[in-house]
PDB file of N, CA and C in Angstrom:
ATOM      1  N   MET I   1      70.767 113.700  91.915  1.00  0.00           N
ATOM      2  CA  MET I   1      71.901 114.389  92.486  1.00  0.00           C
ATOM      3  C   MET I   1      72.643 113.449  93.425  1.00  0.00           C
ATOM      4  N   PRO I   2      73.980 113.480  93.430  1.00  0.00           N
ATOM      5  CA  PRO I   2      74.746 112.557  94.246  1.00  0.00           C
ATOM      6  C   PRO I   2      74.507 112.690  95.744  1.00  0.00           C
ATOM      7  N   ASN I   3      74.210 113.857  96.252  1.00  0.00           N
ATOM      8  CA  ASN I   3      74.074 114.043  97.695  1.00  0.00           C
ATOM      9  C   ASN I   3      72.634 114.089  98.172  1.00  0.00           C
ATOM     10  N   SER I   4      71.704 113.787  97.287  1.00  0.00           N
ATOM     11  CA  SER I   4      70.307 113.808  97.702  1.00  0.00           C
ATOM     12  C   SER I   4      69.951 112.497  98.396  1.00  0.00           C
ATOM     13  N   PRO I   5      68.977 112.530  99.302  1.00  0.00           N
ATOM     14  CA  PRO I   5      68.579 111.304  99.999  1.00  0.00           C
ATOM     15  C   PRO I   5      68.037 110.267  99.033  1.00  0.00           C
ATOM     16  N   SER I   6      68.253 109.050  99.365  1.00  0.00           N
ATOM     17  CA  SER I   6      67.832 107.943  98.520  1.00  0.00           C
ATOM     18  C   SER I   6      66.505 107.384  99.004  1.00  0.00           C
ATOM     19  N   GLU I   7      65.755 106.813  98.100  1.00  0.00           N
ATOM     20  CA  GLU I   7      64.485 106.183  98.453  1.00  0.00           C
ATOM     21  C   GLU I   7      64.696 104.755  98.953  1.00  0.00           C
ATOM     22  N   THR I   8      65.852 104.165  98.657  1.00  0.00           N
ATOM     23  CA  THR I   8      66.109 102.787  99.071  1.00  0.00           C
ATOM     24  C   THR I   8      66.528 102.747 100.534  1.00  0.00           C
ATOM     25  N   PRO I   9      66.096 101.722 101.272  1.00  0.00           N
ATOM     26  CA  PRO I   9      66.456 101.636 102.688  1.00  0.00           C
ATOM     27  C   PRO I   9      67.948 101.354 102.863  1.00  0.00           C
ATOM     28  N   ARG I  10      68.539 101.948 103.897  1.00  0.00           N
ATOM     29  CA  ARG I  10      69.950 101.721 104.209  1.00  0.00           C
ATOM     30  C   ARG I  10      70.100 100.430 105.002  1.00  0.00           C
ATOM     31  N   PRO I  11      71.246  99.761 104.846  1.00  0.00           N
ATOM     32  CA  PRO I  11      71.478  98.566 105.657  1.00  0.00           C
ATOM     33  C   PRO I  11      71.598  98.934 107.127  1.00  0.00           C
ATOM     34  N   ALA I  12      71.299  97.974 108.000  1.00  0.00           N
ATOM     35  CA  ALA I  12      71.396  98.218 109.437  1.00  0.00           C
ATOM     36  C   ALA I  12      72.852  98.448 109.829  1.00  0.00           C
ATOM     37  N   GLY I  13      73.047  99.176 110.890  1.00  0.00           N
ATOM     38  CA  GLY I  13      74.397  99.444 111.385  1.00  0.00           C
ATOM     39  C   GLY I  13      74.915 100.784 110.909  1.00  0.00           C
ATOM     40  N   PRO I  14      76.065 101.172 111.445  1.00  0.00           N
ATOM     41  CA  PRO I  14      76.632 102.469 111.069  1.00  0.00           C
ATOM     42  C   PRO I  14      77.149 102.448 109.633  1.00  0.00           C
ATOM     43  N   PRO I  15      77.184 103.596 108.970  1.00  0.00           N
ATOM     44  CA  PRO I  15      77.693 103.645 107.602  1.00  0.00           C
ATOM     45  C   PRO I  15      79.202 103.420 107.570  1.00  0.00           C
ATOM     46  N   ARG I  16      79.697 102.945 106.462  1.00  0.00           N
ATOM     47  CA  ARG I  16      81.140 102.770 106.269  1.00  0.00           C
ATOM     48  C   ARG I  16      81.776 104.142 106.114  1.00  0.00           C
ATOM     49  N   ARG I  17      82.937 104.307 106.701  1.00  0.00           N
ATOM     50  CA  ARG I  17      83.680 105.560 106.543  1.00  0.00           C
ATOM     51  C   ARG I  17      84.726 105.345 105.451  1.00  0.00           C
ATOM     52  N   VAL I  18      84.765 106.259 104.483  1.00  0.00           N
ATOM     53  CA  VAL I  18      85.731 106.218 103.391  1.00  0.00           C
ATOM     54  C   VAL I  18      86.526 107.500 103.427  1.00  0.00           C
ATOM     55  N   LYS I  19      87.846 107.363 103.445  1.00  0.00           N
ATOM     56  CA  LYS I  19      88.708 108.543 103.481  1.00  0.00           C
ATOM     57  C   LYS I  19      89.438 108.648 102.148  1.00  0.00           C
ATOM     58  N   ALA I  20      89.189 109.748 101.426  1.00  0.00           N
ATOM     59  CA  ALA I  20      89.834 109.984 100.138  1.00  0.00           C
ATOM     60  C   ALA I  20      91.097 110.808 100.345  1.00  0.00           C
ATOM     61  N   GLN I  21      92.162 110.385  99.667  1.00  0.00           N
ATOM     62  CA  GLN I  21      93.439 111.094  99.744  1.00  0.00           C
ATOM     63  C   GLN I  21      93.816 111.568  98.348  1.00  0.00           C
ATOM     64  N   ARG I  22      94.422 112.731  98.258  1.00  0.00           N
ATOM     65  CA  ARG I  22      94.751 113.314  96.957  1.00  0.00           C
ATOM     66  C   ARG I  22      95.662 112.398  96.143  1.00  0.00           C
ATOM     67  N   ARG I  23      96.724 111.919  96.725  1.00  0.00           N
ATOM     68  CA  ARG I  23      97.686 111.094  95.988  1.00  0.00           C
ATOM     69  C   ARG I  23      97.839 109.726  96.616  1.00  0.00           C
ATOM     70  N   GLY I  24      96.746 109.109  96.885  1.00  0.00           N
ATOM     71  CA  GLY I  24      96.837 107.807  97.511  1.00  0.00           C
ATOM     72  C   GLY I  24      95.562 107.022  97.339  1.00  0.00           C
ATOM     73  N   PRO I  25      95.475 105.945  98.070  1.00  0.00           N
ATOM     74  CA  PRO I  25      94.318 105.069  97.959  1.00  0.00           C
ATOM     75  C   PRO I  25      93.108 105.606  98.712  1.00  0.00           C
ATOM     76  N   LEU I  26      91.977 104.974  98.507  1.00  0.00           N
ATOM     77  CA  LEU I  26      90.803 105.227  99.330  1.00  0.00           C
ATOM     78  C   LEU I  26      90.916 104.327 100.549  1.00  0.00           C
ATOM     79  N   LEU I  27      90.832 104.888 101.729  1.00  0.00           N
ATOM     80  CA  LEU I  27      90.869 104.109 102.956  1.00  0.00           C
ATOM     81  C   LEU I  27      89.434 103.852 103.388  1.00  0.00           C
ATOM     82  N   VAL I  28      89.088 102.581 103.539  1.00  0.00           N
ATOM     83  CA  VAL I  28      87.717 102.182 103.839  1.00  0.00           C
ATOM     84  C   VAL I  28      87.704 101.361 105.112  1.00  0.00           C
ATOM     85  N   GLU I  29      86.814 101.739 106.049  1.00  0.00           N
ATOM     86  CA  GLU I  29      86.651 100.935 107.255  1.00  0.00           C
ATOM     87  C   GLU I  29      86.037  99.609 106.854  1.00  0.00           C
ATOM     88  N   GLY I  30      86.608  98.537 107.347  1.00  0.00           N
ATOM     89  CA  GLY I  30      86.179  97.194 106.948  1.00  0.00           C
ATOM     90  C   GLY I  30      85.260  96.575 107.967  1.00  0.00           C
ATOM     91  N   PRO I  31      84.856  95.374 107.740  1.00  0.00           N
ATOM     92  CA  PRO I  31      85.148  94.561 106.561  1.00  0.00           C
ATOM     93  C   PRO I  31      84.430  95.088 105.320  1.00  0.00           C
ATOM     94  N   VAL I  32      84.980  94.757 104.150  1.00  0.00           N
ATOM     95  CA  VAL I  32      84.415  95.259 102.897  1.00  0.00           C
ATOM     96  C   VAL I  32      84.289  94.143 101.873  1.00  0.00           C
ATOM     97  N   GLU I  33      83.419  94.382 100.931  1.00  0.00           N
ATOM     98  CA  GLU I  33      83.242  93.520  99.767  1.00  0.00           C
ATOM     99  C   GLU I  33      83.270  94.445  98.566  1.00  0.00           C
ATOM    100  N   VAL I  34      84.120  94.149  97.567  1.00  0.00           N
ATOM    101  CA  VAL I  34      84.287  95.005  96.397  1.00  0.00           C
ATOM    102  C   VAL I  34      83.895  94.230  95.155  1.00  0.00           C
ATOM    103  N   GLU I  35      82.987  94.802  94.363  1.00  0.00           N
ATOM    104  CA  GLU I  35      82.619  94.190  93.087  1.00  0.00           C
ATOM    105  C   GLU I  35      83.469  94.830  91.999  1.00  0.00           C
ATOM    106  N   LEU I  36      84.195  93.995  91.252  1.00  0.00           N
ATOM    107  CA  LEU I  36      85.070  94.456  90.186  1.00  0.00           C
ATOM    108  C   LEU I  36      84.291  94.631  88.887  1.00  0.00           C
ATOM    109  N   GLU I  37      84.945  95.234  87.894  1.00  0.00           N
ATOM    110  CA  GLU I  37      84.297  95.516  86.614  1.00  0.00           C
ATOM    111  C   GLU I  37      83.740  94.269  85.944  1.00  0.00           C
ATOM    112  N   ASP I  38      84.435  93.140  86.100  1.00  0.00           N
ATOM    113  CA  ASP I  38      83.996  91.911  85.444  1.00  0.00           C
ATOM    114  C   ASP I  38      82.913  91.173  86.224  1.00  0.00           C
ATOM    115  N   GLY I  39      82.480  91.756  87.338  1.00  0.00           N
ATOM    116  CA  GLY I  39      81.407  91.168  88.125  1.00  0.00           C
ATOM    117  C   GLY I  39      81.870  90.270  89.263  1.00  0.00           C
ATOM    118  N   THR I  40      83.166  89.958  89.305  1.00  0.00           N
ATOM    119  CA  THR I  40      83.664  89.150  90.410  1.00  0.00           C
ATOM    120  C   THR I  40      83.705  89.988  91.686  1.00  0.00           C
ATOM    121  N   THR I  41      83.650  89.304  92.805  1.00  0.00           N
ATOM    122  CA  THR I  41      83.639  89.983  94.095  1.00  0.00           C
ATOM    123  C   THR I  41      84.829  89.530  94.915  1.00  0.00           C
ATOM    124  N   VAL I  42      85.527  90.489  95.513  1.00  0.00           N
ATOM    125  CA  VAL I  42      86.615  90.198  96.436  1.00  0.00           C
ATOM    126  C   VAL I  42      86.246  90.805  97.778  1.00  0.00           C
ATOM    127  N   SER I  43      86.718  90.193  98.861  1.00  0.00           N
ATOM    128  CA  SER I  43      86.356  90.715 100.178  1.00  0.00           C
ATOM    129  C   SER I  43      87.554  90.702 101.109  1.00  0.00           C
ATOM    130  N   SER I  44      87.465  91.505 102.146  1.00  0.00           N
ATOM    131  CA  SER I  44      88.484  91.588 103.178  1.00  0.00           C
ATOM    132  C   SER I  44      87.786  91.774 104.518  1.00  0.00           C
ATOM    133  N   ASP I  45      88.268  91.068 105.524  1.00  0.00           N
ATOM    134  CA  ASP I  45      87.680  91.215 106.853  1.00  0.00           C
ATOM    135  C   ASP I  45      88.543  92.074 107.771  1.00  0.00           C
ATOM    136  N   ARG I  46      89.516  92.773 107.203  1.00  0.00           N
ATOM    137  CA  ARG I  46      90.374  93.659 107.988  1.00  0.00           C
ATOM    138  C   ARG I  46      89.581  94.850 108.513  1.00  0.00           C
ATOM    139  N   PHE I  47      90.088  95.506 109.568  1.00  0.00           N
ATOM    140  CA  PHE I  47      89.380  96.654 110.143  1.00  0.00           C
ATOM    141  C   PHE I  47      89.451  97.878 109.250  1.00  0.00           C
ATOM    142  N   GLN I  48      90.458  97.934 108.358  1.00  0.00           N
ATOM    143  CA  GLN I  48      90.567  99.022 107.387  1.00  0.00           C
ATOM    144  C   GLN I  48      91.322  98.496 106.171  1.00  0.00           C
ATOM    145  N   VAL I  49      90.879  98.885 104.990  1.00  0.00           N
ATOM    146  CA  VAL I  49      91.558  98.478 103.765  1.00  0.00           C
ATOM    147  C   VAL I  49      91.865  99.713 102.932  1.00  0.00           C
ATOM    148  N   ALA I  50      92.886  99.583 102.084  1.00  0.00           N
ATOM    149  CA  ALA I  50      93.262 100.642 101.161  1.00  0.00           C
ATOM    150  C   ALA I  50      92.921 100.174  99.755  1.00  0.00           C
ATOM    151  N   LEU I  51      92.025 100.894  99.091  1.00  0.00           N
ATOM    152  CA  LEU I  51      91.626 100.554  97.732  1.00  0.00           C
ATOM    153  C   LEU I  51      92.419 101.395  96.749  1.00  0.00           C
ATOM    154  N   CYS I  52      93.045 100.732  95.779  1.00  0.00           N
ATOM    155  CA  CYS I  52      93.880 101.391  94.782  1.00  0.00           C
ATOM    156  C   CYS I  52      93.035 102.275  93.875  1.00  0.00           C
ATOM    157  N   THR I  53      93.493 103.489  93.622  1.00  0.00           N
ATOM    158  CA  THR I  53      92.802 104.381  92.696  1.00  0.00           C
ATOM    159  C   THR I  53      93.641 104.675  91.457  1.00  0.00           C
ATOM    160  N   CYS I  54      94.927 104.274  91.453  1.00  0.00           N
ATOM    161  CA  CYS I  54      95.796 104.556  90.312  1.00  0.00           C
ATOM    162  C   CYS I  54      95.912 103.378  89.356  1.00  0.00           C
ATOM    163  N   ARG I  55      95.448 102.198  89.781  1.00  0.00           N
ATOM    164  CA  ARG I  55      95.483 100.961  88.988  1.00  0.00           C
ATOM    165  C   ARG I  55      96.894 100.463  88.723  1.00  0.00           C
ATOM    166  N   ARG I  56      97.876 100.898  89.492  1.00  0.00           N
ATOM    167  CA  ARG I  56      99.250 100.400  89.347  1.00  0.00           C
ATOM    168  C   ARG I  56      99.531  99.216  90.256  1.00  0.00           C
ATOM    169  N   SER I  57      98.635  98.945  91.171  1.00  0.00           N
ATOM    170  CA  SER I  57      98.837  97.892  92.160  1.00  0.00           C
ATOM    171  C   SER I  57      98.863  96.517  91.511  1.00  0.00           C
ATOM    172  N   ARG I  58      99.783  95.675  91.953  1.00  0.00           N
ATOM    173  CA  ARG I  58      99.818  94.290  91.493  1.00  0.00           C
ATOM    174  C   ARG I  58      98.753  93.461  92.189  1.00  0.00           C
ATOM    175  N   ARG I  59      98.152  94.012  93.246  1.00  0.00           N
ATOM    176  CA  ARG I  59      97.121  93.320  94.017  1.00  0.00           C
ATOM    177  C   ARG I  59      95.762  94.000  93.863  1.00  0.00           C
ATOM    178  N   TYR I  60      95.542  94.701  92.748  1.00  0.00           N
ATOM    179  CA  TYR I  60      94.314  95.453  92.525  1.00  0.00           C
ATOM    180  C   TYR I  60      93.101  94.589  92.849  1.00  0.00           C
ATOM    181  N   PRO I  61      92.111  95.066  93.572  1.00  0.00           N
ATOM    182  CA  PRO I  61      91.807  96.451  93.925  1.00  0.00           C
ATOM    183  C   PRO I  61      92.486  96.929  95.201  1.00  0.00           C
ATOM    184  N   TRP I  62      93.251  96.068  95.854  1.00  0.00           N
ATOM    185  CA  TRP I  62      93.936  96.465  97.088  1.00  0.00           C
ATOM    186  C   TRP I  62      95.194  97.248  96.742  1.00  0.00           C
ATOM    187  N   CYS I  63      95.472  98.300  97.470  1.00  0.00           N
ATOM    188  CA  CYS I  63      96.645  99.140  97.242  1.00  0.00           C
ATOM    189  C   CYS I  63      97.897  98.444  97.780  1.00  0.00           C
ATOM    190  N   ASP I  64      98.971  98.436  96.989  1.00  0.00           N
ATOM    191  CA  ASP I  64     100.259  97.920  97.452  1.00  0.00           C
ATOM    192  C   ASP I  64     101.320  99.018  97.451  1.00  0.00           C
ATOM    193  N   THR I  65     100.909 100.266  97.448  1.00  0.00           N
ATOM    194  CA  THR I  65     101.736 101.488  97.459  1.00  0.00           C
ATOM    195  C   THR I  65     102.556 101.674  96.181  1.00  0.00           C
ATOM    196  N   SER I  66     102.160 101.057  95.085  1.00  0.00           N
ATOM    197  CA  SER I  66     102.855 101.255  93.811  1.00  0.00           C
ATOM    198  C   SER I  66     102.783 102.709  93.350  1.00  0.00           C
ATOM    199  N   HIS I  67     101.760 103.443  93.789  1.00  0.00           N
ATOM    200  CA  HIS I  67     101.618 104.848  93.398  1.00  0.00           C
ATOM    201  C   HIS I  67     102.792 105.691  93.891  1.00  0.00           C
ATOM    202  N   ARG I  68     103.434 105.277  94.956  1.00  0.00           N
ATOM    203  CA  ARG I  68     104.567 106.046  95.500  1.00  0.00           C
ATOM    204  C   ARG I  68     105.755 106.043  94.559  1.00  0.00           C
ATOM    205  N   ALA I  69     106.016 104.943  93.897  1.00  0.00           N
ATOM    206  CA  ALA I  69     107.186 104.824  93.037  1.00  0.00           C
ATOM    207  C   ALA I  69     107.100 105.715  91.804  1.00  0.00           C
ATOM    208  N   ARG I  70     105.896 106.014  91.338  1.00  0.00           N
ATOM    209  CA  ARG I  70     105.731 106.777  90.102  1.00  0.00           C
ATOM    210  C   ARG I  70     104.995 108.088  90.289  1.00  0.00           C
ATOM    211  N   SER I  71     104.869 108.561  91.518  1.00  0.00           N
ATOM    212  CA  SER I  71     104.123 109.802  91.713  1.00  0.00           C
ATOM    213  C   SER I  71     104.897 110.956  91.100  1.00  0.00           C
ATOM    214  N   SER I  72     104.177 111.921  90.564  1.00  0.00           N
ATOM    215  CA  SER I  72     104.809 113.054  89.904  1.00  0.00           C
ATOM    216  C   SER I  72     104.679 114.293  90.785  1.00  0.00           C
ATOM    217  N   GLY I  73     105.279 114.252  91.919  1.00  0.00           N
ATOM    218  CA  GLY I  73     105.172 115.378  92.850  1.00  0.00           C
ATOM    219  C   GLY I  73     106.493 116.113  92.952  1.00  0.00           C
ATOM    220  N   THR I  74     107.306 115.731  93.906  1.00  0.00           N
ATOM    221  CA  THR I  74     108.537 116.455  94.206  1.00  0.00           C
ATOM    222  C   THR I  74     109.693 116.063  93.296  1.00  0.00           C
ATOM    223  N   GLY I  75     109.538 114.963  92.553  1.00  0.00           N
ATOM    224  CA  GLY I  75     110.651 114.510  91.727  1.00  0.00           C
ATOM    225  C   GLY I  75     111.524 113.530  92.482  1.00  0.00           C
ATOM    226  N   ASP I  76     111.293 113.387  93.782  1.00  0.00           N
ATOM    227  CA  ASP I  76     112.048 112.437  94.570  1.00  0.00           C
ATOM    228  C   ASP I  76     111.424 111.066  94.406  1.00  0.00           C
ATOM    229  N   GLY I  77     112.211 110.102  94.033  1.00  0.00           N
ATOM    230  CA  GLY I  77     111.728 108.734  93.909  1.00  0.00           C
ATOM    231  C   GLY I  77     111.952 108.030  95.228  1.00  0.00           C
ATOM    232  N   PRO I  78     111.578 106.762  95.285  1.00  0.00           N
ATOM    233  CA  PRO I  78     111.795 106.000  96.509  1.00  0.00           C
ATOM    234  C   PRO I  78     113.280 105.747  96.717  1.00  0.00           C
ATOM    235  N   ALA I  79     113.669 105.584  97.942  1.00  0.00           N
ATOM    236  CA  ALA I  79     115.060 105.304  98.253  1.00  0.00           C
ATOM    237  C   ALA I  79     115.409 103.915  97.749  1.00  0.00           C
ATOM    238  N   THR I  80     116.602 103.782  97.143  1.00  0.00           N
ATOM    239  CA  THR I  80     117.053 102.477  96.664  1.00  0.00           C
ATOM    240  C   THR I  80     118.288 102.083  97.440  1.00  0.00           C
ATOM    241  N   ASP I  81     118.434 100.781  97.609  1.00  0.00           N
ATOM    242  CA  ASP I  81     119.614 100.276  98.328  1.00  0.00           C
ATOM    243  C   ASP I  81     120.633  99.740  97.377  1.00  0.00           C
TER     244      ASP I  81
END
């Protein structure tokens, strides 16, 4: 079960906080290390990072707010100049 206690020991220190948003990225308290599907690892030492969940980001796995341009909510697109 996903919420059951694990038998493996937890790393020292406080747990990472992850904030899930309905139409946005996952916000993760940093620093973080992310393992991608191909096995490569990317890392960030920032105090908080946004992880892309829509896969539209040009900087995947980091969110670049590309989800805003194509979101299917109100029908309002981004402002153009």
